[in-house]
Amino acid sequence: MADSDRKVPSVDPEADPSTLLESFTSAVRAGWHAVSSVSEPAPAVLVVLTAAVALALVSVRPLWLVTRHVITQAHEGSHALVARLVGRRLAGIRLHSDTSGVTVSSGNPRGPGMIATAFAGYTGPAALGFVAATLLTTGRPAAVLWSVLAALALLILLIRNFFGFVSVLAVGAVIGIAAYYGDELVRYTVAYLTTWVLLFGATRPVLELARTHRRGRGQGSDADQLRWLTRVPTAVWIVAFAVVTLGTAAYGTARIVAAQVP
């Protein structure tokens, strides 16, 4: 094809900046409306079914080996978030195929900031689940999905290995498709399933950690690091993790159930 036949898109150099600004503002308004809009309450049967599916994903070992990657992403993301909030410098996050992960940050090796960063890992998924549950009880499934998608977008910028990149991208794709293309029922389904997985799934790694330490292993875990930072026994920190995760799961579930009662 001759050059003269090609149709090359052109940009009007004299386009009114106010028109561009107005278009951008309209897009932001539309996005905010989608996130902040309140939906009709989800059907009770959907809430129950997603809870049952989440319990299976967390309880059945073959399924848990896949679901645990989501909890690990929330775990390491919570480390990173608190590290930044207390002023530590993040070097990156690595997520591994065996569902383990590591977040590397630099700064004061001791002190309250480091304690908060270490404590955030096991308790972070439960806290995120509770926030999501609170949004759902106010009829905001889109807010849950877009918030999770934004968190995953930030997380992927910190990933420093191929498997971690692919795993975060896969979860983000599912959430993004539901948020952008799904109708209200699809959004509620994915939002509730994500919330239940976070609430229920936050506790199992704590129980696994307790079992590992009871067998004399687990050196270098978050609880072990907290023992080194505070001289409080490892077992006490594991109990603290369990209290937070179990308590949050119970309270988050109670809020969801209460919202379903007329």
PDB file of C-alpha atoms in Angstrom:
ATOM      1  CA  MET A   1       0.000   0.000   0.000  1.00  0.00           C
ATOM      2  CA  ALA A   2       1.355   3.410  -0.918  1.00  0.00           C
ATOM      3  CA  ASP A   3       2.126   5.887   1.816  1.00  0.00           C
ATOM      4  CA  SER A   4      -0.536   8.213   0.458  1.00  0.00           C
ATOM      5  CA  ASP A   5      -3.180   5.512   1.029  1.00  0.00           C
ATOM      6  CA  ARG A   6      -2.449   4.985   4.724  1.00  0.00           C
ATOM      7  CA  LYS A   7      -4.899   6.523   7.165  1.00  0.00           C
ATOM      8  CA  VAL A   8      -2.867   7.806  10.070  1.00  0.00           C
ATOM      9  CA  PRO A   9      -4.830   9.034  13.095  1.00  0.00           C
ATOM     10  CA  SER A  10      -4.089  12.629  13.845  1.00  0.00           C
ATOM     11  CA  VAL A  11      -4.362  14.713  16.974  1.00  0.00           C
ATOM     12  CA  ASP A  12      -5.640  18.231  16.649  1.00  0.00           C
ATOM     13  CA  PRO A  13      -2.849  20.435  18.020  1.00  0.00           C
ATOM     14  CA  GLU A  14      -5.396  23.147  18.623  1.00  0.00           C
ATOM     15  CA  ALA A  15      -7.673  20.979  20.773  1.00  0.00           C
ATOM     16  CA  ASP A  16      -9.168  22.974  23.614  1.00  0.00           C
ATOM     17  CA  PRO A  17      -7.401  21.952  26.878  1.00  0.00           C
ATOM     18  CA  SER A  18     -10.642  22.564  28.738  1.00  0.00           C
ATOM     19  CA  THR A  19     -12.334  19.890  26.592  1.00  0.00           C
ATOM     20  CA  LEU A  20      -9.617  17.371  27.457  1.00  0.00           C
ATOM     21  CA  LEU A  21      -9.918  18.260  31.121  1.00  0.00           C
ATOM     22  CA  GLU A  22     -13.676  17.873  30.956  1.00  0.00           C
ATOM     23  CA  SER A  23     -13.330  14.423  29.368  1.00  0.00           C
ATOM     24  CA  PHE A  24     -10.858  13.347  32.052  1.00  0.00           C
ATOM     25  CA  THR A  25     -13.111  14.682  34.798  1.00  0.00           C
ATOM     26  CA  SER A  26     -16.092  12.819  33.355  1.00  0.00           C
ATOM     27  CA  ALA A  27     -14.102   9.579  33.271  1.00  0.00           C
ATOM     28  CA  VAL A  28     -13.032  10.038  36.899  1.00  0.00           C
ATOM     29  CA  ARG A  29     -16.635  10.775  37.903  1.00  0.00           C
ATOM     30  CA  ALA A  30     -17.872   7.662  36.099  1.00  0.00           C
ATOM     31  CA  GLY A  31     -15.214   5.538  37.779  1.00  0.00           C
ATOM     32  CA  TRP A  32     -15.976   6.956  41.211  1.00  0.00           C
ATOM     33  CA  HIS A  33     -19.704   6.409  40.674  1.00  0.00           C
ATOM     34  CA  ALA A  34     -19.087   2.755  39.806  1.00  0.00           C
ATOM     35  CA  VAL A  35     -16.970   2.250  42.926  1.00  0.00           C
ATOM     36  CA  SER A  36     -19.134   4.182  45.378  1.00  0.00           C
ATOM     37  CA  SER A  37     -22.553   3.105  44.100  1.00  0.00           C
ATOM     38  CA  VAL A  38     -24.706   1.112  46.507  1.00  0.00           C
ATOM     39  CA  SER A  39     -26.275  -2.107  45.197  1.00  0.00           C
ATOM     40  CA  GLU A  40     -29.323  -3.969  46.354  1.00  0.00           C
ATOM     41  CA  PRO A  41     -28.503  -6.522  49.091  1.00  0.00           C
ATOM     42  CA  ALA A  42     -27.107  -9.810  47.826  1.00  0.00           C
ATOM     43  CA  PRO A  43     -29.432 -12.844  47.930  1.00  0.00           C
ATOM     44  CA  ALA A  44     -28.974 -14.781  51.163  1.00  0.00           C
ATOM     45  CA  VAL A  45     -28.445 -18.008  49.209  1.00  0.00           C
ATOM     46  CA  LEU A  46     -25.481 -16.432  47.388  1.00  0.00           C
ATOM     47  CA  VAL A  47     -23.902 -15.405  50.698  1.00  0.00           C
ATOM     48  CA  VAL A  48     -24.290 -18.930  52.089  1.00  0.00           C
ATOM     49  CA  LEU A  49     -23.057 -20.655  48.929  1.00  0.00           C
ATOM     50  CA  THR A  50     -19.943 -18.477  48.630  1.00  0.00           C
ATOM     51  CA  ALA A  51     -19.180 -19.124  52.308  1.00  0.00           C
ATOM     52  CA  ALA A  52     -19.470 -22.875  51.727  1.00  0.00           C
ATOM     53  CA  VAL A  53     -17.212 -22.728  48.668  1.00  0.00           C
ATOM     54  CA  ALA A  54     -14.654 -20.640  50.579  1.00  0.00           C
ATOM     55  CA  LEU A  55     -14.658 -23.160  53.442  1.00  0.00           C
ATOM     56  CA  ALA A  56     -13.945 -25.926  50.936  1.00  0.00           C
ATOM     57  CA  LEU A  57     -11.150 -23.898  49.333  1.00  0.00           C
ATOM     58  CA  VAL A  58      -9.568 -23.400  52.750  1.00  0.00           C
ATOM     59  CA  SER A  59     -10.255 -26.838  54.280  1.00  0.00           C
ATOM     60  CA  VAL A  60      -9.624 -29.338  51.464  1.00  0.00           C
ATOM     61  CA  ARG A  61      -5.870 -29.742  51.138  1.00  0.00           C
ATOM     62  CA  PRO A  62      -5.545 -29.919  47.302  1.00  0.00           C
ATOM     63  CA  LEU A  63      -7.697 -26.800  47.010  1.00  0.00           C
ATOM     64  CA  TRP A  64      -5.857 -25.097  49.856  1.00  0.00           C
ATOM     65  CA  LEU A  65      -2.543 -25.514  48.065  1.00  0.00           C
ATOM     66  CA  VAL A  66      -3.944 -23.168  45.398  1.00  0.00           C
ATOM     67  CA  THR A  67      -5.962 -20.867  47.667  1.00  0.00           C
ATOM     68  CA  ARG A  68      -2.997 -20.315  49.950  1.00  0.00           C
ATOM     69  CA  HIS A  69      -1.295 -18.287  47.203  1.00  0.00           C
ATOM     70  CA  VAL A  70      -3.999 -15.641  47.667  1.00  0.00           C
ATOM     71  CA  ILE A  71      -3.376 -15.572  51.420  1.00  0.00           C
ATOM     72  CA  THR A  72       0.377 -15.322  50.823  1.00  0.00           C
ATOM     73  CA  GLN A  73      -0.145 -12.349  48.533  1.00  0.00           C
ATOM     74  CA  ALA A  74      -2.203 -10.637  51.248  1.00  0.00           C
ATOM     75  CA  HIS A  75       0.378 -11.653  53.872  1.00  0.00           C
ATOM     76  CA  GLU A  76       3.356 -10.191  52.023  1.00  0.00           C
ATOM     77  CA  GLY A  77       1.354  -7.175  50.858  1.00  0.00           C
ATOM     78  CA  SER A  78       0.483  -6.421  54.497  1.00  0.00           C
ATOM     79  CA  HIS A  79       4.173  -6.582  55.441  1.00  0.00           C
ATOM     80  CA  ALA A  80       4.942  -4.130  52.626  1.00  0.00           C
ATOM     81  CA  LEU A  81       2.106  -1.730  53.483  1.00  0.00           C
ATOM     82  CA  VAL A  82       3.022  -1.464  57.158  1.00  0.00           C
ATOM     83  CA  ALA A  83       6.731  -1.210  56.313  1.00  0.00           C
ATOM     84  CA  ARG A  84       6.001   1.844  54.171  1.00  0.00           C
ATOM     85  CA  LEU A  85       3.680   3.347  56.784  1.00  0.00           C
ATOM     86  CA  VAL A  86       6.419   3.177  59.440  1.00  0.00           C
ATOM     87  CA  GLY A  87       9.000   4.671  57.089  1.00  0.00           C
ATOM     88  CA  ARG A  88      10.965   1.601  56.039  1.00  0.00           C
ATOM     89  CA  ARG A  89      12.377   1.295  52.492  1.00  0.00           C
ATOM     90  CA  LEU A  90      11.039  -1.587  50.413  1.00  0.00           C
ATOM     91  CA  ALA A  91      13.440  -3.616  48.304  1.00  0.00           C
ATOM     92  CA  GLY A  92      10.829  -5.988  46.878  1.00  0.00           C
ATOM     93  CA  ILE A  93       8.636  -9.057  47.352  1.00  0.00           C
ATOM     94  CA  ARG A  94       9.176 -12.623  46.177  1.00  0.00           C
ATOM     95  CA  LEU A  95       6.334 -15.169  46.012  1.00  0.00           C
ATOM     96  CA  HIS A  96       7.228 -18.827  45.537  1.00  0.00           C
ATOM     97  CA  SER A  97       5.422 -21.827  44.060  1.00  0.00           C
ATOM     98  CA  ASP A  98       5.414 -23.596  47.465  1.00  0.00           C
ATOM     99  CA  THR A  99       3.145 -20.739  48.735  1.00  0.00           C
ATOM    100  CA  SER A 100       5.928 -19.159  50.774  1.00  0.00           C
ATOM    101  CA  GLY A 101       6.995 -15.562  50.316  1.00  0.00           C
ATOM    102  CA  VAL A 102       9.378 -12.930  51.558  1.00  0.00           C
ATOM    103  CA  THR A 103       9.238  -9.152  51.776  1.00  0.00           C
ATOM    104  CA  VAL A 104      12.566  -7.351  52.012  1.00  0.00           C
ATOM    105  CA  SER A 105      12.736  -3.903  53.593  1.00  0.00           C
ATOM    106  CA  SER A 106      15.508  -1.846  55.112  1.00  0.00           C
ATOM    107  CA  GLY A 107      15.671   0.540  58.026  1.00  0.00           C
ATOM    108  CA  ASN A 108      16.039   0.299  61.777  1.00  0.00           C
ATOM    109  CA  PRO A 109      16.460  -3.441  62.524  1.00  0.00           C
ATOM    110  CA  ARG A 110      14.671  -3.058  65.860  1.00  0.00           C
ATOM    111  CA  GLY A 111      12.010  -0.849  67.394  1.00  0.00           C
ATOM    112  CA  PRO A 112       8.222  -0.407  67.090  1.00  0.00           C
ATOM    113  CA  GLY A 113       8.293  -0.009  63.302  1.00  0.00           C
ATOM    114  CA  MET A 114       9.976  -3.351  62.773  1.00  0.00           C
ATOM    115  CA  ILE A 115       7.664  -5.027  65.293  1.00  0.00           C
ATOM    116  CA  ALA A 116       4.589  -3.663  63.509  1.00  0.00           C
ATOM    117  CA  THR A 117       5.955  -4.811  60.147  1.00  0.00           C
ATOM    118  CA  ALA A 118       6.595  -8.341  61.400  1.00  0.00           C
ATOM    119  CA  PHE A 119       3.207  -8.573  63.127  1.00  0.00           C
ATOM    120  CA  ALA A 120       1.280  -7.438  60.036  1.00  0.00           C
ATOM    121  CA  GLY A 121       1.907 -10.541  57.931  1.00  0.00           C
ATOM    122  CA  TYR A 122      -0.278 -13.145  59.605  1.00  0.00           C
ATOM    123  CA  THR A 123      -2.906 -10.655  60.748  1.00  0.00           C
ATOM    124  CA  GLY A 124      -3.091  -8.670  57.491  1.00  0.00           C
ATOM    125  CA  PRO A 125      -5.328 -11.042  55.479  1.00  0.00           C
ATOM    126  CA  ALA A 126      -7.869 -11.102  58.323  1.00  0.00           C
ATOM    127  CA  ALA A 127      -7.878  -7.306  58.525  1.00  0.00           C
ATOM    128  CA  LEU A 128      -8.372  -7.042  54.768  1.00  0.00           C
ATOM    129  CA  GLY A 129     -11.215  -9.550  54.966  1.00  0.00           C
ATOM    130  CA  PHE A 130     -12.903  -7.525  57.682  1.00  0.00           C
ATOM    131  CA  VAL A 131     -12.675  -4.319  55.616  1.00  0.00           C
ATOM    132  CA  ALA A 132     -14.159  -6.159  52.644  1.00  0.00           C
ATOM    133  CA  ALA A 133     -16.945  -7.578  54.832  1.00  0.00           C
ATOM    134  CA  THR A 134     -17.765  -4.089  56.078  1.00  0.00           C
ATOM    135  CA  LEU A 135     -18.044  -2.794  52.509  1.00  0.00           C
ATOM    136  CA  LEU A 136     -20.287  -5.702  51.534  1.00  0.00           C
ATOM    137  CA  THR A 137     -22.655  -5.101  54.445  1.00  0.00           C
ATOM    138  CA  THR A 138     -23.203  -1.604  53.036  1.00  0.00           C
ATOM    139  CA  GLY A 139     -23.953  -2.952  49.540  1.00  0.00           C
ATOM    140  CA  ARG A 140     -20.660  -2.062  47.844  1.00  0.00           C
ATOM    141  CA  PRO A 141     -19.339  -5.143  45.995  1.00  0.00           C
ATOM    142  CA  ALA A 142     -17.761  -2.967  43.290  1.00  0.00           C
ATOM    143  CA  ALA A 143     -15.776  -1.097  45.940  1.00  0.00           C
ATOM    144  CA  VAL A 144     -14.428  -4.413  47.237  1.00  0.00           C
ATOM    145  CA  LEU A 145     -13.342  -5.578  43.789  1.00  0.00           C
ATOM    146  CA  TRP A 146     -11.760  -2.300  42.682  1.00  0.00           C
ATOM    147  CA  SER A 147      -9.983  -1.912  46.032  1.00  0.00           C
ATOM    148  CA  VAL A 148      -8.518  -5.412  45.740  1.00  0.00           C
ATOM    149  CA  LEU A 149      -7.553  -4.708  42.129  1.00  0.00           C
ATOM    150  CA  ALA A 150      -5.781  -1.475  43.142  1.00  0.00           C
ATOM    151  CA  ALA A 151      -3.918  -3.316  45.914  1.00  0.00           C
ATOM    152  CA  LEU A 152      -2.805  -6.031  43.472  1.00  0.00           C
ATOM    153  CA  ALA A 153      -1.640  -3.380  40.984  1.00  0.00           C
ATOM    154  CA  LEU A 154       0.575  -1.861  43.672  1.00  0.00           C
ATOM    155  CA  LEU A 155       1.746  -5.294  44.786  1.00  0.00           C
ATOM    156  CA  ILE A 156       2.823  -6.343  41.301  1.00  0.00           C
ATOM    157  CA  LEU A 157       5.132  -3.316  41.131  1.00  0.00           C
ATOM    158  CA  LEU A 158       7.050  -4.756  44.086  1.00  0.00           C
ATOM    159  CA  ILE A 159       7.308  -8.345  42.819  1.00  0.00           C
ATOM    160  CA  ARG A 160      10.868  -9.425  42.020  1.00  0.00           C
ATOM    161  CA  ASN A 161      10.415 -12.945  40.606  1.00  0.00           C
ATOM    162  CA  PHE A 162       8.573 -14.480  37.659  1.00  0.00           C
ATOM    163  CA  PHE A 163       6.277 -16.826  39.594  1.00  0.00           C
ATOM    164  CA  GLY A 164       5.182 -14.002  41.884  1.00  0.00           C
ATOM    165  CA  PHE A 165       4.422 -11.790  38.892  1.00  0.00           C
ATOM    166  CA  VAL A 166       2.325 -14.496  37.202  1.00  0.00           C
ATOM    167  CA  SER A 167       0.415 -15.425  40.359  1.00  0.00           C
ATOM    168  CA  VAL A 168      -0.539 -11.823  41.157  1.00  0.00           C
ATOM    169  CA  LEU A 169      -1.447 -11.218  37.515  1.00  0.00           C
ATOM    170  CA  ALA A 170      -3.715 -14.296  37.496  1.00  0.00           C
ATOM    171  CA  VAL A 171      -5.632 -13.196  40.595  1.00  0.00           C
ATOM    172  CA  GLY A 172      -5.839  -9.648  39.257  1.00  0.00           C
ATOM    173  CA  ALA A 173      -7.258 -10.887  35.952  1.00  0.00           C
ATOM    174  CA  VAL A 174     -10.109 -12.721  37.695  1.00  0.00           C
ATOM    175  CA  ILE A 175     -10.925  -9.742  39.920  1.00  0.00           C
ATOM    176  CA  GLY A 176     -10.595  -7.284  37.028  1.00  0.00           C
ATOM    177  CA  ILE A 177     -12.908  -9.219  34.698  1.00  0.00           C
ATOM    178  CA  ALA A 178     -15.555  -9.456  37.417  1.00  0.00           C
ATOM    179  CA  ALA A 179     -15.224  -5.768  38.303  1.00  0.00           C
ATOM    180  CA  TYR A 180     -15.247  -4.436  34.736  1.00  0.00           C
ATOM    181  CA  TYR A 181     -17.472  -6.862  32.827  1.00  0.00           C
ATOM    182  CA  GLY A 182     -19.563  -8.553  35.496  1.00  0.00           C
ATOM    183  CA  ASP A 183     -23.117  -7.648  36.363  1.00  0.00           C
ATOM    184  CA  GLU A 184     -24.244  -7.067  39.934  1.00  0.00           C
ATOM    185  CA  LEU A 185     -24.675 -10.781  40.672  1.00  0.00           C
ATOM    186  CA  VAL A 186     -21.187 -11.635  39.367  1.00  0.00           C
ATOM    187  CA  ARG A 187     -19.629  -8.805  41.354  1.00  0.00           C
ATOM    188  CA  TYR A 188     -21.342  -9.912  44.528  1.00  0.00           C
ATOM    189  CA  THR A 189     -20.303 -13.518  43.941  1.00  0.00           C
ATOM    190  CA  VAL A 190     -16.608 -12.740  43.430  1.00  0.00           C
ATOM    191  CA  ALA A 191     -16.562 -10.090  46.177  1.00  0.00           C
ATOM    192  CA  TYR A 192     -18.133 -12.413  48.755  1.00  0.00           C
ATOM    193  CA  LEU A 193     -15.939 -15.340  47.742  1.00  0.00           C
ATOM    194  CA  THR A 194     -12.827 -13.168  48.085  1.00  0.00           C
ATOM    195  CA  THR A 195     -13.988 -11.873  51.453  1.00  0.00           C
ATOM    196  CA  TRP A 196     -14.769 -15.317  52.843  1.00  0.00           C
ATOM    197  CA  VAL A 197     -11.423 -16.682  51.641  1.00  0.00           C
ATOM    198  CA  LEU A 198      -9.587 -13.860  53.415  1.00  0.00           C
ATOM    199  CA  LEU A 199     -11.607 -14.261  56.620  1.00  0.00           C
ATOM    200  CA  PHE A 200     -11.444 -18.063  56.780  1.00  0.00           C
ATOM    201  CA  GLY A 201      -8.051 -18.501  55.149  1.00  0.00           C
ATOM    202  CA  ALA A 202      -6.177 -16.142  57.473  1.00  0.00           C
ATOM    203  CA  THR A 203      -6.379 -18.622  60.360  1.00  0.00           C
ATOM    204  CA  ARG A 204      -5.044 -21.788  58.719  1.00  0.00           C
ATOM    205  CA  PRO A 205      -1.448 -20.486  58.213  1.00  0.00           C
ATOM    206  CA  VAL A 206      -1.389 -19.607  61.929  1.00  0.00           C
ATOM    207  CA  LEU A 207      -2.404 -23.158  62.839  1.00  0.00           C
ATOM    208  CA  GLU A 208       0.236 -24.502  60.460  1.00  0.00           C
ATOM    209  CA  LEU A 209       2.810 -22.195  62.068  1.00  0.00           C
ATOM    210  CA  ALA A 210       1.875 -23.480  65.549  1.00  0.00           C
ATOM    211  CA  ARG A 211       2.257 -27.076  64.388  1.00  0.00           C
ATOM    212  CA  THR A 212       5.636 -26.329  62.803  1.00  0.00           C
ATOM    213  CA  HIS A 213       6.987 -24.707  65.972  1.00  0.00           C
ATOM    214  CA  ARG A 214       5.635 -27.530  68.133  1.00  0.00           C
ATOM    215  CA  ARG A 215       7.780 -29.894  66.068  1.00  0.00           C
ATOM    216  CA  GLY A 216      10.858 -27.784  66.786  1.00  0.00           C
ATOM    217  CA  ARG A 217      11.015 -26.118  63.394  1.00  0.00           C
ATOM    218  CA  GLY A 218       9.948 -22.704  62.120  1.00  0.00           C
ATOM    219  CA  GLN A 219      13.088 -20.736  62.932  1.00  0.00           C
ATOM    220  CA  GLY A 220      13.024 -17.477  61.024  1.00  0.00           C
ATOM    221  CA  SER A 221       9.222 -17.192  60.955  1.00  0.00           C
ATOM    222  CA  ASP A 222       7.461 -13.930  61.755  1.00  0.00           C
ATOM    223  CA  ALA A 223       6.725 -15.180  65.287  1.00  0.00           C
ATOM    224  CA  ASP A 224      10.358 -16.143  65.754  1.00  0.00           C
ATOM    225  CA  GLN A 225      11.466 -12.736  64.481  1.00  0.00           C
ATOM    226  CA  LEU A 226       9.088 -11.048  66.918  1.00  0.00           C
ATOM    227  CA  ARG A 227      10.606 -13.095  69.753  1.00  0.00           C
ATOM    228  CA  TRP A 228      14.036 -11.785  68.759  1.00  0.00           C
ATOM    229  CA  LEU A 229      12.744  -8.210  68.583  1.00  0.00           C
ATOM    230  CA  THR A 230      10.812  -8.220  71.871  1.00  0.00           C
ATOM    231  CA  ARG A 231      12.099 -11.202  73.910  1.00  0.00           C
ATOM    232  CA  VAL A 232       8.464 -12.287  74.218  1.00  0.00           C
ATOM    233  CA  PRO A 233       8.234 -16.060  73.614  1.00  0.00           C
ATOM    234  CA  THR A 234       7.342 -17.270  70.139  1.00  0.00           C
ATOM    235  CA  ALA A 235       4.306 -19.145  71.470  1.00  0.00           C
ATOM    236  CA  VAL A 236       2.820 -15.899  72.793  1.00  0.00           C
ATOM    237  CA  TRP A 237       3.036 -14.299  69.350  1.00  0.00           C
ATOM    238  CA  ILE A 238       1.440 -17.329  67.713  1.00  0.00           C
ATOM    239  CA  VAL A 239      -1.433 -17.111  70.197  1.00  0.00           C
ATOM    240  CA  ALA A 240      -1.738 -13.386  69.400  1.00  0.00           C
ATOM    241  CA  PHE A 241      -1.942 -14.191  65.668  1.00  0.00           C
ATOM    242  CA  ALA A 242      -4.630 -16.792  66.389  1.00  0.00           C
ATOM    243  CA  VAL A 243      -6.678 -14.420  68.561  1.00  0.00           C
ATOM    244  CA  VAL A 244      -6.631 -11.710  65.875  1.00  0.00           C
ATOM    245  CA  THR A 245      -7.415 -13.991  62.938  1.00  0.00           C
ATOM    246  CA  LEU A 246     -10.096 -16.065  64.691  1.00  0.00           C
ATOM    247  CA  GLY A 247     -11.648 -12.992  66.283  1.00  0.00           C
ATOM    248  CA  THR A 248     -11.719 -11.094  63.008  1.00  0.00           C
ATOM    249  CA  ALA A 249     -13.217 -14.072  61.157  1.00  0.00           C
ATOM    250  CA  ALA A 250     -15.932 -14.433  63.796  1.00  0.00           C
ATOM    251  CA  TYR A 251     -16.738 -10.726  63.900  1.00  0.00           C
ATOM    252  CA  GLY A 252     -16.662 -10.330  60.123  1.00  0.00           C
ATOM    253  CA  THR A 253     -18.977 -13.332  59.733  1.00  0.00           C
ATOM    254  CA  ALA A 254     -21.319 -11.954  62.392  1.00  0.00           C
ATOM    255  CA  ARG A 255     -21.530  -8.625  60.559  1.00  0.00           C
ATOM    256  CA  ILE A 256     -22.366 -10.299  57.270  1.00  0.00           C
ATOM    257  CA  VAL A 257     -24.991 -12.527  58.885  1.00  0.00           C
ATOM    258  CA  ALA A 258     -26.511  -9.566  60.737  1.00  0.00           C
ATOM    259  CA  ALA A 259     -26.794  -7.644  57.471  1.00  0.00           C
ATOM    260  CA  GLN A 260     -28.837 -10.507  55.995  1.00  0.00           C
ATOM    261  CA  VAL A 261     -31.375 -10.419  58.834  1.00  0.00           C
ATOM    262  CA  PRO A 262     -34.283  -8.036  58.075  1.00  0.00           C
TER     263      PRO A 262
END
